[in-house]
């Protein structure tokens, strides 16, 4: 499916938010690696998907009305058996319904548990003149508390991508701080350029967030993704 079809099918349903499943399909289309992900509409489907991927897996709520899945108890990590998957499925649905009784719930997504890496984030928002701006930062506490992020206006050239990554204060973390696996900077640069190129050509995208991306020495994997369309 072309990225335009993913966007169109959401539009037809009157939605401005893509689900994580759709957002990851879109990222794959533009050449960004993501975790595999499947929608389960029943507990049995969730268990079957998990067995298909192999344990451990992650379960997450899938709802166009829930953008911050952890806030509603909608993410369960590191599930190691069919029993754990079944229990997580019920808990996620119960918790999401309790927090957001009016949300339309598609089901629960199943995805393999990704190998830990350095968490980074890439975001796109539009400035007051509606120009897309890319943000890069480290994930987790550093980005939330210290706002250690860099910005560039789209379209980026290679040099912009390079500078964005080098200018964050947490850059040494990417080089492999205290024995941690270093991140592949070139892979991250290319990721920024791919997002820049895509949003530059697709003004229908209002916001795009890949949060987090796990950065490794030999690649990077989008673990969560959110896309909002212009109305
Ligand atoms: P939210 O909608 O709350 O941002 P996320 O999908 O980002 O939900 O999940 C919350 C956290 O769980 C992530 O920041 C990441 O650390 C972890 N996580 C999510 N998916 C995976 C996965 N497939 N493998 C490993 N960790 C994951
Ligand atoms: Mg997230």
PDB file of C-alpha atoms and ligand atoms in Angstrom:
ATOM      1  CA  UNK A   1       0.000   0.000   0.000  1.00  0.00           C
ATOM      2  CA  UNK A   2       1.344   3.447  -0.931  1.00  0.00           C
ATOM      3  CA  UNK A   3       1.630   6.047   1.831  1.00  0.00           C
ATOM      4  CA  UNK A   4      -1.183   7.982   0.125  1.00  0.00           C
ATOM      5  CA  UNK A   5      -3.525   4.987   0.568  1.00  0.00           C
ATOM      6  CA  UNK A   6      -2.750   4.765   4.271  1.00  0.00           C
ATOM      7  CA  UNK A   7      -3.586   8.452   4.624  1.00  0.00           C
ATOM      8  CA  UNK A   8      -6.700   8.187   2.435  1.00  0.00           C
ATOM      9  CA  UNK A   9      -8.226   5.275   4.315  1.00  0.00           C
ATOM     10  CA  UNK A  10      -7.916   7.219   7.591  1.00  0.00           C
ATOM     11  CA  UNK A  11      -9.460  10.267   5.941  1.00  0.00           C
ATOM     12  CA  UNK A  12     -12.393   8.255   4.630  1.00  0.00           C
ATOM     13  CA  UNK A  13     -13.165   7.230   8.185  1.00  0.00           C
ATOM     14  CA  UNK A  14     -13.036  10.879   9.230  1.00  0.00           C
ATOM     15  CA  UNK A  15      -9.909  10.368  11.326  1.00  0.00           C
ATOM     16  CA  UNK A  16      -7.018  12.796  11.653  1.00  0.00           C
ATOM     17  CA  UNK A  17      -4.831  10.469  13.724  1.00  0.00           C
ATOM     18  CA  UNK A  18      -3.234   7.380  12.237  1.00  0.00           C
ATOM     19  CA  UNK A  19      -2.955   4.378  14.526  1.00  0.00           C
ATOM     20  CA  UNK A  20       0.497   3.114  15.485  1.00  0.00           C
ATOM     21  CA  UNK A  21      -0.015   0.276  13.000  1.00  0.00           C
ATOM     22  CA  UNK A  22      -0.725   2.697  10.132  1.00  0.00           C
ATOM     23  CA  UNK A  23       2.045   5.084  11.174  1.00  0.00           C
ATOM     24  CA  UNK A  24       4.545   2.211  11.147  1.00  0.00           C
ATOM     25  CA  UNK A  25       3.311   1.061   7.712  1.00  0.00           C
ATOM     26  CA  UNK A  26       3.948   4.586   6.498  1.00  0.00           C
ATOM     27  CA  UNK A  27       7.444   4.673   8.001  1.00  0.00           C
ATOM     28  CA  UNK A  28       8.293   1.331   6.400  1.00  0.00           C
ATOM     29  CA  UNK A  29       7.219   2.717   3.034  1.00  0.00           C
ATOM     30  CA  UNK A  30       9.667   5.580   3.374  1.00  0.00           C
ATOM     31  CA  UNK A  31      12.494   3.233   4.288  1.00  0.00           C
ATOM     32  CA  UNK A  32      12.532   3.447   8.077  1.00  0.00           C
ATOM     33  CA  UNK A  33      12.828   0.186  10.027  1.00  0.00           C
ATOM     34  CA  UNK A  34      10.071  -0.452  12.546  1.00  0.00           C
ATOM     35  CA  UNK A  35       9.103  -3.320  14.791  1.00  0.00           C
ATOM     36  CA  UNK A  36       6.701  -5.778  13.188  1.00  0.00           C
ATOM     37  CA  UNK A  37       3.181  -5.146  14.429  1.00  0.00           C
ATOM     38  CA  UNK A  38      -0.201  -6.857  14.080  1.00  0.00           C
ATOM     39  CA  UNK A  39      -3.703  -6.012  15.192  1.00  0.00           C
ATOM     40  CA  UNK A  40      -5.506  -8.513  17.412  1.00  0.00           C
ATOM     41  CA  UNK A  41      -9.253  -8.131  17.910  1.00  0.00           C
ATOM     42  CA  UNK A  42      -9.646 -11.003  20.355  1.00  0.00           C
ATOM     43  CA  UNK A  43      -7.561 -12.566  23.097  1.00  0.00           C
ATOM     44  CA  UNK A  44      -7.053 -15.647  20.957  1.00  0.00           C
ATOM     45  CA  UNK A  45      -5.770 -13.544  18.053  1.00  0.00           C
ATOM     46  CA  UNK A  46      -3.361 -11.808  20.421  1.00  0.00           C
ATOM     47  CA  UNK A  47      -1.984 -15.114  21.674  1.00  0.00           C
ATOM     48  CA  UNK A  48      -1.705 -16.492  18.124  1.00  0.00           C
ATOM     49  CA  UNK A  49       0.145 -13.368  16.954  1.00  0.00           C
ATOM     50  CA  UNK A  50       2.509 -13.590  19.916  1.00  0.00           C
ATOM     51  CA  UNK A  51       3.285 -17.230  19.139  1.00  0.00           C
ATOM     52  CA  UNK A  52       3.880 -16.242  15.521  1.00  0.00           C
ATOM     53  CA  UNK A  53       6.411 -13.580  16.495  1.00  0.00           C
ATOM     54  CA  UNK A  54       7.947 -15.585  19.342  1.00  0.00           C
ATOM     55  CA  UNK A  55       8.225 -14.347  22.940  1.00  0.00           C
ATOM     56  CA  UNK A  56       8.783 -11.860  24.473  1.00  0.00           C
ATOM     57  CA  UNK A  57       6.205  -9.515  22.956  1.00  0.00           C
ATOM     58  CA  UNK A  58       4.605  -6.154  23.699  1.00  0.00           C
ATOM     59  CA  UNK A  59       0.859  -5.459  23.702  1.00  0.00           C
ATOM     60  CA  UNK A  60      -0.570  -1.980  23.174  1.00  0.00           C
ATOM     61  CA  UNK A  61      -4.007  -0.434  22.887  1.00  0.00           C
ATOM     62  CA  UNK A  62      -5.044   0.511  19.333  1.00  0.00           C
ATOM     63  CA  UNK A  63      -7.487   3.396  19.255  1.00  0.00           C
ATOM     64  CA  UNK A  64      -7.657   6.499  17.063  1.00  0.00           C
ATOM     65  CA  UNK A  65      -8.842   8.344  20.199  1.00  0.00           C
ATOM     66  CA  UNK A  66      -5.862   7.361  22.391  1.00  0.00           C
ATOM     67  CA  UNK A  67      -2.597   9.043  21.413  1.00  0.00           C
ATOM     68  CA  UNK A  68      -0.667   8.501  24.634  1.00  0.00           C
ATOM     69  CA  UNK A  69      -1.062   4.818  25.230  1.00  0.00           C
ATOM     70  CA  UNK A  70       0.937   4.507  28.477  1.00  0.00           C
ATOM     71  CA  UNK A  71      -1.216   7.201  30.127  1.00  0.00           C
ATOM     72  CA  UNK A  72      -4.245   4.902  29.976  1.00  0.00           C
ATOM     73  CA  UNK A  73      -2.429   1.715  31.001  1.00  0.00           C
ATOM     74  CA  UNK A  74      -2.344   0.748  27.359  1.00  0.00           C
ATOM     75  CA  UNK A  75       1.194  -0.662  27.046  1.00  0.00           C
ATOM     76  CA  UNK A  76       2.430  -3.977  28.487  1.00  0.00           C
ATOM     77  CA  UNK A  77       6.070  -4.843  27.846  1.00  0.00           C
ATOM     78  CA  UNK A  78       8.100  -8.032  27.973  1.00  0.00           C
ATOM     79  CA  UNK A  79       5.310 -10.628  27.932  1.00  0.00           C
ATOM     80  CA  UNK A  80       6.854 -14.063  28.011  1.00  0.00           C
ATOM     81  CA  UNK A  81       4.041 -16.580  27.630  1.00  0.00           C
ATOM     82  CA  UNK A  82       0.558 -17.126  26.207  1.00  0.00           C
ATOM     83  CA  UNK A  83      -0.833 -16.733  29.732  1.00  0.00           C
ATOM     84  CA  UNK A  84       0.874 -13.369  30.193  1.00  0.00           C
ATOM     85  CA  UNK A  85      -0.376 -12.206  26.796  1.00  0.00           C
ATOM     86  CA  UNK A  86      -3.955 -13.224  27.616  1.00  0.00           C
ATOM     87  CA  UNK A  87      -3.856 -11.411  30.935  1.00  0.00           C
ATOM     88  CA  UNK A  88      -2.283  -8.292  29.393  1.00  0.00           C
ATOM     89  CA  UNK A  89      -4.952  -8.248  26.675  1.00  0.00           C
ATOM     90  CA  UNK A  90      -7.773  -8.117  29.254  1.00  0.00           C
ATOM     91  CA  UNK A  91      -5.979  -5.598  31.460  1.00  0.00           C
ATOM     92  CA  UNK A  92      -5.242  -3.215  28.588  1.00  0.00           C
ATOM     93  CA  UNK A  93      -8.847  -3.203  27.389  1.00  0.00           C
ATOM     94  CA  UNK A  94     -10.242  -2.762  30.908  1.00  0.00           C
ATOM     95  CA  UNK A  95      -7.831   0.054  31.704  1.00  0.00           C
ATOM     96  CA  UNK A  96      -8.392   1.895  28.414  1.00  0.00           C
ATOM     97  CA  UNK A  97     -12.184   1.677  28.810  1.00  0.00           C
ATOM     98  CA  UNK A  98     -11.917   2.990  32.364  1.00  0.00           C
ATOM     99  CA  UNK A  99      -9.696   5.952  31.406  1.00  0.00           C
ATOM    100  CA  UNK A 100     -11.421   6.778  28.126  1.00  0.00           C
ATOM    101  CA  UNK A 101     -14.957   5.373  28.144  1.00  0.00           C
ATOM    102  CA  UNK A 102     -15.841   7.091  24.858  1.00  0.00           C
ATOM    103  CA  UNK A 103     -12.798   5.974  22.869  1.00  0.00           C
ATOM    104  CA  UNK A 104     -13.380   3.781  19.844  1.00  0.00           C
ATOM    105  CA  UNK A 105     -11.128   0.775  20.374  1.00  0.00           C
ATOM    106  CA  UNK A 106      -9.898  -1.224  17.362  1.00  0.00           C
ATOM    107  CA  UNK A 107      -8.199  -3.889  19.454  1.00  0.00           C
ATOM    108  CA  UNK A 108      -4.722  -4.490  20.782  1.00  0.00           C
ATOM    109  CA  UNK A 109      -1.506  -4.549  18.798  1.00  0.00           C
ATOM    110  CA  UNK A 110       1.093  -7.259  19.230  1.00  0.00           C
ATOM    111  CA  UNK A 111       4.746  -6.638  18.444  1.00  0.00           C
ATOM    112  CA  UNK A 112       8.054  -8.270  19.270  1.00  0.00           C
ATOM    113  CA  UNK A 113       9.913  -6.826  22.251  1.00  0.00           C
ATOM    114  CA  UNK A 114      12.785  -4.848  20.686  1.00  0.00           C
ATOM    115  CA  UNK A 115      16.352  -5.279  21.884  1.00  0.00           C
ATOM    116  CA  UNK A 116      17.216  -2.312  24.150  1.00  0.00           C
ATOM    117  CA  UNK A 117      19.067   0.542  22.472  1.00  0.00           C
ATOM    118  CA  UNK A 118      19.691   4.238  23.064  1.00  0.00           C
ATOM    119  CA  UNK A 119      16.287   5.906  22.905  1.00  0.00           C
ATOM    120  CA  UNK A 120      16.081   8.862  20.542  1.00  0.00           C
ATOM    121  CA  UNK A 121      13.125  10.794  19.189  1.00  0.00           C
ATOM    122  CA  UNK A 122      12.357  12.547  15.938  1.00  0.00           C
ATOM    123  CA  UNK A 123       9.375  14.852  15.699  1.00  0.00           C
ATOM    124  CA  UNK A 124       7.823  17.100  13.075  1.00  0.00           C
ATOM    125  CA  UNK A 125       5.538  20.007  13.848  1.00  0.00           C
ATOM    126  CA  UNK A 126       4.675  23.111  11.850  1.00  0.00           C
ATOM    127  CA  UNK A 127       5.739  26.638  12.788  1.00  0.00           C
ATOM    128  CA  UNK A 128       3.522  29.754  12.741  1.00  0.00           C
ATOM    129  CA  UNK A 129       4.071  30.030   8.964  1.00  0.00           C
ATOM    130  CA  UNK A 130       3.052  26.363   8.543  1.00  0.00           C
ATOM    131  CA  UNK A 131       6.583  25.359   7.605  1.00  0.00           C
ATOM    132  CA  UNK A 132       7.477  21.876   8.825  1.00  0.00           C
ATOM    133  CA  UNK A 133      10.202  21.811  11.485  1.00  0.00           C
ATOM    134  CA  UNK A 134      12.083  18.692  12.546  1.00  0.00           C
ATOM    135  CA  UNK A 135      13.132  18.026  16.110  1.00  0.00           C
ATOM    136  CA  UNK A 136      15.760  15.576  17.281  1.00  0.00           C
ATOM    137  CA  UNK A 137      16.594  14.554  20.828  1.00  0.00           C
ATOM    138  CA  UNK A 138      17.342  11.754  23.198  1.00  0.00           C
ATOM    139  CA  UNK A 139      14.322   9.889  24.523  1.00  0.00           C
ATOM    140  CA  UNK A 140      13.206   9.505  28.093  1.00  0.00           C
ATOM    141  CA  UNK A 141      14.096  11.875  30.933  1.00  0.00           C
ATOM    142  CA  UNK A 142      16.635  13.915  28.983  1.00  0.00           C
ATOM    143  CA  UNK A 143      14.119  15.095  26.446  1.00  0.00           C
ATOM    144  CA  UNK A 144      11.172  15.465  28.820  1.00  0.00           C
ATOM    145  CA  UNK A 145      12.903  17.245  31.691  1.00  0.00           C
ATOM    146  CA  UNK A 146      15.901  18.969  30.156  1.00  0.00           C
ATOM    147  CA  UNK A 147      14.368  19.721  26.758  1.00  0.00           C
ATOM    148  CA  UNK A 148      17.686  18.705  25.213  1.00  0.00           C
ATOM    149  CA  UNK A 149      16.567  18.882  21.609  1.00  0.00           C
ATOM    150  CA  UNK A 150      17.592  20.484  18.334  1.00  0.00           C
ATOM    151  CA  UNK A 151      15.444  21.900  15.526  1.00  0.00           C
ATOM    152  CA  UNK A 152      15.790  22.534  11.785  1.00  0.00           C
ATOM    153  CA  UNK A 153      13.367  23.761   9.170  1.00  0.00           C
ATOM    154  CA  UNK A 154      12.458  21.264   6.431  1.00  0.00           C
ATOM    155  CA  UNK A 155      13.902  20.455   3.921  1.00  0.00           C
ATOM    156  CA  UNK A 156      17.118  19.351   5.595  1.00  0.00           C
ATOM    157  CA  UNK A 157      20.396  18.800   3.804  1.00  0.00           C
ATOM    158  CA  UNK A 158      22.895  16.233   5.053  1.00  0.00           C
ATOM    159  CA  UNK A 159      24.828  18.875   6.931  1.00  0.00           C
ATOM    160  CA  UNK A 160      21.703  19.977   8.859  1.00  0.00           C
ATOM    161  CA  UNK A 161      21.016  16.405   9.910  1.00  0.00           C
ATOM    162  CA  UNK A 162      24.606  16.027  11.073  1.00  0.00           C
ATOM    163  CA  UNK A 163      24.540  19.263  13.058  1.00  0.00           C
ATOM    164  CA  UNK A 164      21.183  18.496  14.658  1.00  0.00           C
ATOM    165  CA  UNK A 165      22.541  15.286  16.084  1.00  0.00           C
ATOM    166  CA  UNK A 166      25.881  16.742  17.200  1.00  0.00           C
ATOM    167  CA  UNK A 167      24.487  19.841  18.878  1.00  0.00           C
ATOM    168  CA  UNK A 168      22.359  18.178  21.555  1.00  0.00           C
ATOM    169  CA  UNK A 169      24.037  18.205  24.977  1.00  0.00           C
ATOM    170  CA  UNK A 170      23.493  14.495  25.327  1.00  0.00           C
ATOM    171  CA  UNK A 171      25.561  13.732  22.214  1.00  0.00           C
ATOM    172  CA  UNK A 172      28.193  11.771  24.222  1.00  0.00           C
ATOM    173  CA  UNK A 173      25.440   9.293  25.118  1.00  0.00           C
ATOM    174  CA  UNK A 174      25.144   8.496  21.397  1.00  0.00           C
ATOM    175  CA  UNK A 175      28.869   7.892  21.180  1.00  0.00           C
ATOM    176  CA  UNK A 176      28.482   5.140  23.756  1.00  0.00           C
ATOM    177  CA  UNK A 177      28.693   6.479  27.269  1.00  0.00           C
ATOM    178  CA  UNK A 178      30.246   4.218  29.957  1.00  0.00           C
ATOM    179  CA  UNK A 179      30.325   1.075  27.929  1.00  0.00           C
ATOM    180  CA  UNK A 180      26.868   1.533  26.405  1.00  0.00           C
ATOM    181  CA  UNK A 181      26.488   0.488  22.764  1.00  0.00           C
ATOM    182  CA  UNK A 182      27.198   3.506  20.537  1.00  0.00           C
ATOM    183  CA  UNK A 183      24.509   4.665  18.118  1.00  0.00           C
ATOM    184  CA  UNK A 184      25.183   4.653  14.386  1.00  0.00           C
ATOM    185  CA  UNK A 185      25.149   8.391  13.658  1.00  0.00           C
ATOM    186  CA  UNK A 186      24.950   7.953   9.900  1.00  0.00           C
ATOM    187  CA  UNK A 187      21.836   5.821  10.254  1.00  0.00           C
ATOM    188  CA  UNK A 188      20.251   8.562  12.402  1.00  0.00           C
ATOM    189  CA  UNK A 189      21.245  11.236   9.862  1.00  0.00           C
ATOM    190  CA  UNK A 190      19.597   9.240   7.101  1.00  0.00           C
ATOM    191  CA  UNK A 191      16.517   8.781   9.229  1.00  0.00           C
ATOM    192  CA  UNK A 192      16.215  12.554   9.675  1.00  0.00           C
ATOM    193  CA  UNK A 193      16.672  13.046   5.930  1.00  0.00           C
ATOM    194  CA  UNK A 194      14.010  10.448   5.096  1.00  0.00           C
ATOM    195  CA  UNK A 195      11.491  12.097   7.424  1.00  0.00           C
ATOM    196  CA  UNK A 196      12.410  15.541   6.054  1.00  0.00           C
ATOM    197  CA  UNK A 197      11.995  14.390   2.470  1.00  0.00           C
ATOM    198  CA  UNK A 198       8.655  12.741   3.187  1.00  0.00           C
ATOM    199  CA  UNK A 199       7.066  15.641   5.089  1.00  0.00           C
ATOM    200  CA  UNK A 200       8.430  18.133   2.565  1.00  0.00           C
ATOM    201  CA  UNK A 201       6.514  16.330  -0.188  1.00  0.00           C
ATOM    202  CA  UNK A 202       3.400  15.655   1.899  1.00  0.00           C
ATOM    203  CA  UNK A 203       1.854  18.845   3.287  1.00  0.00           C
ATOM    204  CA  UNK A 204      -1.153  16.756   4.411  1.00  0.00           C
ATOM    205  CA  UNK A 205       0.957  15.568   7.371  1.00  0.00           C
ATOM    206  CA  UNK A 206       0.402  17.927  10.294  1.00  0.00           C
ATOM    207  CA  UNK A 207       2.521  16.199  12.941  1.00  0.00           C
ATOM    208  CA  UNK A 208       4.770  13.183  12.978  1.00  0.00           C
ATOM    209  CA  UNK A 209       6.459  11.672  16.030  1.00  0.00           C
ATOM    210  CA  UNK A 210       8.737   8.687  16.258  1.00  0.00           C
ATOM    211  CA  UNK A 211       9.106   8.289  19.994  1.00  0.00           C
ATOM    212  CA  UNK A 212      11.091   6.299  20.726  1.00  0.00           C
ATOM    213  CA  UNK A 213      13.525   5.044  18.133  1.00  0.00           C
ATOM    214  CA  UNK A 214      16.006   2.514  19.510  1.00  0.00           C
ATOM    215  CA  UNK A 215      19.447   3.396  18.125  1.00  0.00           C
ATOM    216  CA  UNK A 216      22.005   0.603  17.769  1.00  0.00           C
ATOM    217  CA  UNK A 217      25.551   0.408  16.448  1.00  0.00           C
ATOM    218  CA  UNK A 218      24.307  -1.215  13.237  1.00  0.00           C
ATOM    219  CA  UNK A 219      20.882   0.371  12.740  1.00  0.00           C
ATOM    220  CA  UNK A 220      17.839   1.954  14.312  1.00  0.00           C
ATOM    221  CA  UNK A 221      14.302   0.730  14.965  1.00  0.00           C
ATOM    222  CA  UNK A 222      11.125   2.808  15.317  1.00  0.00           C
ATOM    223  CA  UNK A 223       9.349   1.375  18.338  1.00  0.00           C
ATOM    224  CA  UNK A 224       6.428   3.837  18.513  1.00  0.00           C
ATOM    225  CA  UNK A 225       5.046   6.219  15.889  1.00  0.00           C
ATOM    226  CA  UNK A 226       2.289   8.813  15.741  1.00  0.00           C
ATOM    227  CA  UNK A 227       1.037  10.722  12.705  1.00  0.00           C
ATOM    228  CA  UNK A 228      -1.596  13.485  12.692  1.00  0.00           C
ATOM    229  CA  UNK A 229      -3.132  14.644   9.409  1.00  0.00           C
ATOM    230  CA  UNK A 230      -4.181  18.178   8.507  1.00  0.00           C
ATOM    231  CA  UNK A 231      -7.962  18.478   8.742  1.00  0.00           C
TER     232      UNK A 231
HETATM  233  P1  LIG B   1       3.135   5.785  24.307  1.00  0.00           P
HETATM  234  O1  LIG B   1       1.933   5.905  23.428  1.00  0.00           O
HETATM  235  O2  LIG B   1       2.787   5.885  25.752  1.00  0.00           O
HETATM  236  O3  LIG B   1       4.228   6.735  23.882  1.00  0.00           O
HETATM  237  P2  LIG B   1       4.965   3.629  23.459  1.00  0.00           P
HETATM  238  O4  LIG B   1       4.536   2.779  22.342  1.00  0.00           O
HETATM  239  O5  LIG B   1       6.007   4.663  23.174  1.00  0.00           O
HETATM  240  O6  LIG B   1       3.657   4.280  24.118  1.00  0.00           O
HETATM  241  O7  LIG B   1       5.484   2.681  24.620  1.00  0.00           O
HETATM  242  C1  LIG B   1       5.983   3.190  25.846  1.00  0.00           C
HETATM  243  C2  LIG B   1       7.435   2.737  26.046  1.00  0.00           C
HETATM  244  O8  LIG B   1       7.504   1.322  26.020  1.00  0.00           O
HETATM  245  C3  LIG B   1       8.380   3.199  24.959  1.00  0.00           C
HETATM  246  O9  LIG B   1       8.894   4.480  25.223  1.00  0.00           O
HETATM  247  C4  LIG B   1       9.461   2.132  24.961  1.00  0.00           C
HETATM  248  O10 LIG B   1      10.447   2.422  25.946  1.00  0.00           O
HETATM  249  C5  LIG B   1       8.689   0.892  25.383  1.00  0.00           C
HETATM  250  N1  LIG B   1       8.325   0.076  24.202  1.00  0.00           N
HETATM  251  C6  LIG B   1       7.261   0.258  23.391  1.00  0.00           C
HETATM  252  N2  LIG B   1       7.236  -0.654  22.401  1.00  0.00           N
HETATM  253  C7  LIG B   1       8.304  -1.457  22.586  1.00  0.00           C
HETATM  254  C8  LIG B   1       8.831  -2.600  21.882  1.00  0.00           C
HETATM  255  N3  LIG B   1       8.239  -3.120  20.800  1.00  0.00           N
HETATM  256  N4  LIG B   1       9.975  -3.150  22.367  1.00  0.00           N
HETATM  257  C9  LIG B   1      10.590  -2.651  23.469  1.00  0.00           C
HETATM  258  N5  LIG B   1      10.137  -1.579  24.165  1.00  0.00           N
HETATM  259  C10 LIG B   1       9.008  -0.985  23.745  1.00  0.00           C
HETATM  260 MG1  LIG B   2       5.797   6.641  22.568  1.00  0.00          MG
END
